[in-house]
PDB file of C-alpha atoms in Angstrom:
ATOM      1  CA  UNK D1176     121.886  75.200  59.532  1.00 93.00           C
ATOM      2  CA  UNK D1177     124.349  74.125  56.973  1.00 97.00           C
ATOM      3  CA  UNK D1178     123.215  74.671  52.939  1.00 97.00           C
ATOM      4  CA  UNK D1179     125.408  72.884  50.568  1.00 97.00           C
ATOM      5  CA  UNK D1180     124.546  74.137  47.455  1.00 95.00           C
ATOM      6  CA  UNK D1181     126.640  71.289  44.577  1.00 93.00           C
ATOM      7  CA  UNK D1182     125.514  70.085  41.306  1.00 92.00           C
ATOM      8  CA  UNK D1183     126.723  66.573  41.716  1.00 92.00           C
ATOM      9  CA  UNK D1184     124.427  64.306  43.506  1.00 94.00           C
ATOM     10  CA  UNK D1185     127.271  61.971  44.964  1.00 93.00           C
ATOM     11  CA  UNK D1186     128.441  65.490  46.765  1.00 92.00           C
ATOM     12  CA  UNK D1187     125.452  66.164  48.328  1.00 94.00           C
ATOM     13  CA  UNK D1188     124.724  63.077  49.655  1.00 95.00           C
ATOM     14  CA  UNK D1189     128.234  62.953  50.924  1.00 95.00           C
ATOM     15  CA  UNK D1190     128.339  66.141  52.466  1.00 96.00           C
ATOM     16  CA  UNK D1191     125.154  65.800  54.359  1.00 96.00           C
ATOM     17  CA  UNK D1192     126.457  62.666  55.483  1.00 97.00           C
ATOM     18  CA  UNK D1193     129.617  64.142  56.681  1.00 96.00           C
ATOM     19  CA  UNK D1194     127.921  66.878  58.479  1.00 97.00           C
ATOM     20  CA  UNK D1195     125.320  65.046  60.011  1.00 97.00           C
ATOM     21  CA  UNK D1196     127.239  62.534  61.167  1.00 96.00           C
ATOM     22  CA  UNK D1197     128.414  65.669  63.745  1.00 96.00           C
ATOM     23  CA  UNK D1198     125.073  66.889  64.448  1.00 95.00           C
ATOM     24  CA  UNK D1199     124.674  69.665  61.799  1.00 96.00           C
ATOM     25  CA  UNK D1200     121.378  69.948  60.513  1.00 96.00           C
ATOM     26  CA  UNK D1201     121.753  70.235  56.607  1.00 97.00           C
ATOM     27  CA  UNK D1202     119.689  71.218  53.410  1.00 96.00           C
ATOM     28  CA  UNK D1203     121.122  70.273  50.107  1.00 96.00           C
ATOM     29  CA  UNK D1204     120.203  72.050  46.517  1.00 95.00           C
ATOM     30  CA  UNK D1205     121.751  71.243  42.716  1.00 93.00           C
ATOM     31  CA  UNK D1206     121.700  74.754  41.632  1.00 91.00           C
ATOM     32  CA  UNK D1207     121.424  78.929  43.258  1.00 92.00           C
ATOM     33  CA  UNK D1208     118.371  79.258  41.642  1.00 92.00           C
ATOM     34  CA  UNK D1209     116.912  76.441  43.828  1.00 92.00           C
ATOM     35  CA  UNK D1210     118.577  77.246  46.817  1.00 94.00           C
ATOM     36  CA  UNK D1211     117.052  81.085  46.791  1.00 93.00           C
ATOM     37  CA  UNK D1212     113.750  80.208  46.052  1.00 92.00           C
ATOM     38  CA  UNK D1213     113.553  78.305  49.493  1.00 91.00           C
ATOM     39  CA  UNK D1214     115.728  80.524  51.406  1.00 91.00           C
ATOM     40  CA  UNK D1215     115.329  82.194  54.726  1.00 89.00           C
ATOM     41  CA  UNK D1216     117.524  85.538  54.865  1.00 85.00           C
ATOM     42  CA  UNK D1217     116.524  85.367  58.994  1.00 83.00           C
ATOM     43  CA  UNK D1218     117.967  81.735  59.449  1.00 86.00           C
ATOM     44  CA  UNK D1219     121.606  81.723  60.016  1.00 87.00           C
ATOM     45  CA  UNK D1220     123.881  79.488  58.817  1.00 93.00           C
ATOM     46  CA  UNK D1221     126.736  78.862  56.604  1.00 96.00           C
ATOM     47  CA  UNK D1222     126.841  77.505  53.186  1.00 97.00           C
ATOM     48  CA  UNK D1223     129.267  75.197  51.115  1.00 96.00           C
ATOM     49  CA  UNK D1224     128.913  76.235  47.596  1.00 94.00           C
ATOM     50  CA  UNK D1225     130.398  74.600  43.826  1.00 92.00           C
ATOM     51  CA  UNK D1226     131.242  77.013  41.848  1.00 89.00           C
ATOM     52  CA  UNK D1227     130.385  75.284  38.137  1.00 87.00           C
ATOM     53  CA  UNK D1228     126.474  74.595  38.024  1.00 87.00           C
ATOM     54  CA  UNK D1229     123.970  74.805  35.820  1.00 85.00           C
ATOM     55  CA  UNK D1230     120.888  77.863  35.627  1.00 83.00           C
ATOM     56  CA  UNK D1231     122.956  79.842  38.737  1.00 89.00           C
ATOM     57  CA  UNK D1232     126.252  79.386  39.597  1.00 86.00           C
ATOM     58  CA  UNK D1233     128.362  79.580  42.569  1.00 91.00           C
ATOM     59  CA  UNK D1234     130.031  83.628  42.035  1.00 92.00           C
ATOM     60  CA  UNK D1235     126.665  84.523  40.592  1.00 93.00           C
ATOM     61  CA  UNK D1236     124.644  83.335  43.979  1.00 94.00           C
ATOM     62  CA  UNK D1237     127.446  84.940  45.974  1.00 94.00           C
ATOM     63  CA  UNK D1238     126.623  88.392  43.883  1.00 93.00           C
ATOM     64  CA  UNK D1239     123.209  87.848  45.234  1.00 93.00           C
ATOM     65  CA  UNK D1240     123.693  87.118  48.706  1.00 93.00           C
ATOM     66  CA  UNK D1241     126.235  90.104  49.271  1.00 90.00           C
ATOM     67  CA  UNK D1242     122.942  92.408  48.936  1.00 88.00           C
ATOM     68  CA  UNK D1243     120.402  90.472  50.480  1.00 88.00           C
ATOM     69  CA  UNK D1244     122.421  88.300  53.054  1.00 89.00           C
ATOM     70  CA  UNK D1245     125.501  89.553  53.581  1.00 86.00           C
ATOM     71  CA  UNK D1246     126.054  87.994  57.129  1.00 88.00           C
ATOM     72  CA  UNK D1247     125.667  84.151  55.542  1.00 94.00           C
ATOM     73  CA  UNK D1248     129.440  83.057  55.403  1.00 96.00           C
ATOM     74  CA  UNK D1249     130.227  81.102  52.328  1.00 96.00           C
ATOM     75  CA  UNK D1250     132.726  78.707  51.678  1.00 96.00           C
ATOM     76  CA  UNK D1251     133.282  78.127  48.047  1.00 94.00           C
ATOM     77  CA  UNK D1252     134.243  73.957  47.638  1.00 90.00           C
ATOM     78  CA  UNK D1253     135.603  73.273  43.742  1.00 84.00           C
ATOM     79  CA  UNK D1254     136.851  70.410  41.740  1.00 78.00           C
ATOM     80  CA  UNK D1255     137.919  72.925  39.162  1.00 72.00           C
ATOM     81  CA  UNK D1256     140.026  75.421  41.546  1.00 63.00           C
ATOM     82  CA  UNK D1257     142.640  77.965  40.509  1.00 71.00           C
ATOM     83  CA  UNK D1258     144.330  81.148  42.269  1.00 78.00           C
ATOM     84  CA  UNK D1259     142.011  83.561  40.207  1.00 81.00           C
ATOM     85  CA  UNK D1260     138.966  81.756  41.134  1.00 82.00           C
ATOM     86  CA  UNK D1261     139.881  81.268  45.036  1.00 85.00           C
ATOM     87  CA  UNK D1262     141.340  85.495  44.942  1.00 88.00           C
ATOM     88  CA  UNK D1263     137.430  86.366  43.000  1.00 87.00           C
ATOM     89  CA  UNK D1264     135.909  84.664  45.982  1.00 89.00           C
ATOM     90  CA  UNK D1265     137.978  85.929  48.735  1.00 89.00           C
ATOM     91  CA  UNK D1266     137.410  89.744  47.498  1.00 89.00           C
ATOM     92  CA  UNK D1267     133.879  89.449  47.462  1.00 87.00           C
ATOM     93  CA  UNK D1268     134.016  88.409  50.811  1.00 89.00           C
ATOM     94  CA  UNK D1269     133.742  84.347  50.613  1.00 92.00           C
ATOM     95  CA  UNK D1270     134.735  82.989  54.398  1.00 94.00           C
ATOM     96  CA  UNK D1271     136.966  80.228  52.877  1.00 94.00           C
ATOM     97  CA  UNK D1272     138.155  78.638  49.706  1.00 92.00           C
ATOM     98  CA  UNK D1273     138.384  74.869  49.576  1.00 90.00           C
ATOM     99  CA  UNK D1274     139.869  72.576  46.563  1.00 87.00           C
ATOM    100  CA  UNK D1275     138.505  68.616  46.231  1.00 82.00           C
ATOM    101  CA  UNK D1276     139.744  66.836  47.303  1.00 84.00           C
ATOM    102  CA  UNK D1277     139.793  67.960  51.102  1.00 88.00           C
ATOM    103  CA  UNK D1278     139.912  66.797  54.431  1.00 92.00           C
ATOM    104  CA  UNK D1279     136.830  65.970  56.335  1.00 94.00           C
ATOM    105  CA  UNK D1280     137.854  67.051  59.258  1.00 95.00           C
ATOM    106  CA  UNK D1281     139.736  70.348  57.851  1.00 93.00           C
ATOM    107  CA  UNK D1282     136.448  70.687  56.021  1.00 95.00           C
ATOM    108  CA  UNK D1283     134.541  70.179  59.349  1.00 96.00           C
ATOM    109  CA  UNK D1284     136.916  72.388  61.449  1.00 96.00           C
ATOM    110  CA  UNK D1285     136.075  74.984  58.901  1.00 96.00           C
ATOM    111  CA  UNK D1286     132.432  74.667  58.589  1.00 96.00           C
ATOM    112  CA  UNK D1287     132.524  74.940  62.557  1.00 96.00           C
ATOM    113  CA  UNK D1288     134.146  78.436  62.334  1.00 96.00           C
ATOM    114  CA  UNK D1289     131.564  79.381  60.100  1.00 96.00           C
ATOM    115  CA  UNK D1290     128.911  78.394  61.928  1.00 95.00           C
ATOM    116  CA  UNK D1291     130.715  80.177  65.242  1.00 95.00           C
ATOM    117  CA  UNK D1292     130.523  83.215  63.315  1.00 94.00           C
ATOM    118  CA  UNK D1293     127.390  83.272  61.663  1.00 92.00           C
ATOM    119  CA  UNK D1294     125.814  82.578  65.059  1.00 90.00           C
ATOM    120  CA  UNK D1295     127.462  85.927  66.250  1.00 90.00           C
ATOM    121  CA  UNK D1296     126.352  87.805  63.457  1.00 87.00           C
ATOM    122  CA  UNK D1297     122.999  86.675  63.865  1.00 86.00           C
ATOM    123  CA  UNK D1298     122.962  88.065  67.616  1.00 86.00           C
ATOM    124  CA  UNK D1299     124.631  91.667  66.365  1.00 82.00           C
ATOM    125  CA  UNK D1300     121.537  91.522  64.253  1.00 82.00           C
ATOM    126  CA  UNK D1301     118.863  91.106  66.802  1.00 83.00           C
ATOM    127  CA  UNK D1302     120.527  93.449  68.726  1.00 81.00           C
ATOM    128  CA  UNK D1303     120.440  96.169  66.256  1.00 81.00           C
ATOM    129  CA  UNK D1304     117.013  95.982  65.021  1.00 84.00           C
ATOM    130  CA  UNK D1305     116.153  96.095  68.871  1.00 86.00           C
ATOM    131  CA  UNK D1306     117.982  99.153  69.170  1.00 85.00           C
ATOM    132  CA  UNK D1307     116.221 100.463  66.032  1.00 87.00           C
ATOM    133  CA  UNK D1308     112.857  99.989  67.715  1.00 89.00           C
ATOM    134  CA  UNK D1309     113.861 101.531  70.903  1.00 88.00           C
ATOM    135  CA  UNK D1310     115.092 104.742  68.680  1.00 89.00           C
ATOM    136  CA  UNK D1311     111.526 104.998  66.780  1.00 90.00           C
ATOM    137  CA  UNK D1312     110.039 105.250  70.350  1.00 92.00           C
ATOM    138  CA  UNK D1313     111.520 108.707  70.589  1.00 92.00           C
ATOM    139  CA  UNK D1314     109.204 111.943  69.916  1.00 93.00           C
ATOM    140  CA  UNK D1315     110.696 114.222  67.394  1.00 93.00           C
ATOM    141  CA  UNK D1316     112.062 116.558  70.198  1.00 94.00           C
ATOM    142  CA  UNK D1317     113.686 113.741  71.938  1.00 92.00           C
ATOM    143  CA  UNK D1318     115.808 112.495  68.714  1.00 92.00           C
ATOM    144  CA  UNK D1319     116.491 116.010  68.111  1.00 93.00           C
ATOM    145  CA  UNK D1320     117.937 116.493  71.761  1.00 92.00           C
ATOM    146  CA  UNK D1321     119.763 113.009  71.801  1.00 90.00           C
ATOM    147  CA  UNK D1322     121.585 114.028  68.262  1.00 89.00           C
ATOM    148  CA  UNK D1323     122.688 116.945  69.919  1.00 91.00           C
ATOM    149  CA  UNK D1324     124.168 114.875  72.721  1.00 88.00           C
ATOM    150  CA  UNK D1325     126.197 112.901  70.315  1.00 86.00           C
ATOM    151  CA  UNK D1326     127.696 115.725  69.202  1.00 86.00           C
ATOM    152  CA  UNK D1327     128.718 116.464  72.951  1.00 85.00           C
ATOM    153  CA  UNK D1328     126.619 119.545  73.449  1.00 91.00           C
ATOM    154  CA  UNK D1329     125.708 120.191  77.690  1.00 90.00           C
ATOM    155  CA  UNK D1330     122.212 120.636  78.094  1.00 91.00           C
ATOM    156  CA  UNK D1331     122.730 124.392  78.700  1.00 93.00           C
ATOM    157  CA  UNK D1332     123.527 124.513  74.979  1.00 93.00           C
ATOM    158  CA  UNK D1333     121.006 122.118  73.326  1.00 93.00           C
ATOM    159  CA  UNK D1334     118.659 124.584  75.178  1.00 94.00           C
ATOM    160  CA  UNK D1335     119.981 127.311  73.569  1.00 93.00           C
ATOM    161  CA  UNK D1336     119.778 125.592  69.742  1.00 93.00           C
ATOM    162  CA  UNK D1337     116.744 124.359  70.374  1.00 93.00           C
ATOM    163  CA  UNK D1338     114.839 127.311  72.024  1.00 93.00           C
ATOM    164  CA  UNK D1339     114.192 125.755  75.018  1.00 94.00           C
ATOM    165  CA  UNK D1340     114.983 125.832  78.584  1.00 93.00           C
ATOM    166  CA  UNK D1341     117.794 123.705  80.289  1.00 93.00           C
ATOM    167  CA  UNK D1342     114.961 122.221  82.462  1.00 93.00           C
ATOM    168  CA  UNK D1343     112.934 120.889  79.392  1.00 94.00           C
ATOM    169  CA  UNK D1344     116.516 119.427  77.877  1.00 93.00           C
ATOM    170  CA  UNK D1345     116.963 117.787  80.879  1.00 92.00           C
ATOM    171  CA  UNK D1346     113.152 116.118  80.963  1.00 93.00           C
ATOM    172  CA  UNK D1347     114.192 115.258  77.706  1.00 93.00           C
ATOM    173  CA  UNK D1348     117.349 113.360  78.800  1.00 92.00           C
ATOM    174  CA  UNK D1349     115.260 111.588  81.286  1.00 91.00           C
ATOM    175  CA  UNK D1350     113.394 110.041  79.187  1.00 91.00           C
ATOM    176  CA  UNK D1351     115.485 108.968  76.146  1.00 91.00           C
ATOM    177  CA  UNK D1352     117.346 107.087  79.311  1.00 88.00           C
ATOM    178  CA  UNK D1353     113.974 105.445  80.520  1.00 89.00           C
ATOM    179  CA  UNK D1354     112.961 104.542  76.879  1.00 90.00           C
ATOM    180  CA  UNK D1355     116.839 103.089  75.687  1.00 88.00           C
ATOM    181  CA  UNK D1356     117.814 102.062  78.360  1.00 84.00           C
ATOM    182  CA  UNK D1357     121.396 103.811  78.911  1.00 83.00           C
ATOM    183  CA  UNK D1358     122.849 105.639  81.335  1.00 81.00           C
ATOM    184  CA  UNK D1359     125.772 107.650  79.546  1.00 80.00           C
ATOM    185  CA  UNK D1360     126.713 109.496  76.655  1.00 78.00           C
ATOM    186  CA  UNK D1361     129.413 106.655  75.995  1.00 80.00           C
ATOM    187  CA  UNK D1362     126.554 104.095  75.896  1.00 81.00           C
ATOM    188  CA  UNK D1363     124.510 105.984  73.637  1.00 82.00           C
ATOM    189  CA  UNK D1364     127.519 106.621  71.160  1.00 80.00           C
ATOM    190  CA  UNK D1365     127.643 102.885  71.070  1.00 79.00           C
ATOM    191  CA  UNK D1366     124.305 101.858  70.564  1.00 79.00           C
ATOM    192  CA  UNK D1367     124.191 104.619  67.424  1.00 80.00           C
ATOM    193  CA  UNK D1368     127.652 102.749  66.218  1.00 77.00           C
ATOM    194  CA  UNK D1369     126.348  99.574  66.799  1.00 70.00           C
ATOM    195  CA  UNK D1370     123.056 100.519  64.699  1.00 74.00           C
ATOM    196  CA  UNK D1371     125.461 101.531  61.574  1.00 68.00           C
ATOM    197  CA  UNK D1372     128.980 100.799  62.139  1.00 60.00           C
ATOM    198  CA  UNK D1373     129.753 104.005  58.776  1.00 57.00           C
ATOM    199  CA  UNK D1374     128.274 106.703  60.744  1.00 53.00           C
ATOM    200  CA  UNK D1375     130.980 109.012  61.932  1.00 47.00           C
ATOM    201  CA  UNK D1376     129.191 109.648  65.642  1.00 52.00           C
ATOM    202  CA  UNK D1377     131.708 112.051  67.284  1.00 53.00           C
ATOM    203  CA  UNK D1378     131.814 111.534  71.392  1.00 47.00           C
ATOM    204  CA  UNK D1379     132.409 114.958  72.736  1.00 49.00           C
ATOM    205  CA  UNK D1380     131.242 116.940  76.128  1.00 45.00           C
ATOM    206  CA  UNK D1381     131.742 115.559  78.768  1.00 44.00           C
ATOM    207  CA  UNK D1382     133.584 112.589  78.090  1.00 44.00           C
ATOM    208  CA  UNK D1383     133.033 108.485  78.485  1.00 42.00           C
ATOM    209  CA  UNK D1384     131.867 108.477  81.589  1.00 47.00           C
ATOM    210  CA  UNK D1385     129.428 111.954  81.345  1.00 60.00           C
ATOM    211  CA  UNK D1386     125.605 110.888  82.125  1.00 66.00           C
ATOM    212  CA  UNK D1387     122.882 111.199  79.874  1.00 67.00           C
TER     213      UNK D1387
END
């Protein structure tokens, strides 16, 4: 889905021809405030935003998206355009800044990048809250034996922090593999990365290749 969020009626309607005209299904709105109260943080797309408007403006929506949809590229379009404005949007993480004038096809080519991506981020997404719900089928013992994997401890020593026997560990093992599906220490590292890209998950004992 393409949004294009613009104050100026001829816009709209131009835009949504534009982008239909390629097959992009659209939704236009004059203002952020209109555009939130319909939106769908689970549907992906991209979204062409003006900057001037009245009730919400263009930075203020982006303010509001970084926290609640953060994976929604934005490209800022503006009639009014100047290097502060276009460096304000860049920082806070705008895909692209475009002056009107502009190309429809350079608009198009850009709209299709978006889309490219936000269709990526979308998957990452799934795949991480699919991860998360193979994690919460873990028992208490079994998270506490996979962190200690992570930190590359053998099963020998989990045993030992844990008060158990290497035997039990190793039941243990066997069955955070059936329930994540994942066969080695590597793989789980990833999936843990994958889940929250700022955790510091140290790959020790054993290394890439070493089972779970």
């Amino acid at each position: 889905m393409v949004f294009v969020v613009d104050d100026d009626d001829a816009v709209r309607t131009s835009l949504r021809w534009l982008l239909e005209s390629v097959g992009h299904p659209v939704e236009v709105f004059r203002n952020g405030r209109e555009f939130l109260d319909s939106h769908d943080p689970e549907q992906p797309g991209c979204l062409l935003l003006d900057i001037r408007m009245p009730q919400m403006g263009g930075f203020e929506l982006q303010e509001v998206l970084r926290a609640t949809s953060p994976e929604l590229p934005i490209l800022f379009l503006s009639g009014h355009g100047s290097i502060p404005m276009s460096v304000r949007a860049m920082r806070s993480g705008a895909f692209d800044f475009i002056e009107k004038p502009f190309s429809d096809q350079a608009l198009l080519d850009r709209v299709q990048d978006a889309i490219n991506l936000a269709a990526e981020l979308h998957r990452q997404q799934r795949h991480a809250r699919l991860m998360k719900r193979q994690l919460a089928t873990l028992s208490p013992r079994e998270r506490e034996v996979l962190d200690l994997l992570i930190e590359g401890l053998s099963s020998r020593e989990i045993g030992e922090e844990l008060g158990i026997s290497k035997k039990t560990v190793e039941v243990h093992r066997c069955r955070i593999r059936e329930k994540l599906g994942i066969d080695s220490v590597a793989e789980l590292v990833r999936m843990m990365i994958h889940i929250d890209p700022q955790a510091a998950v140290p790959a020790g004992g054993g290394g890439p290749g070493h089972r779970l």
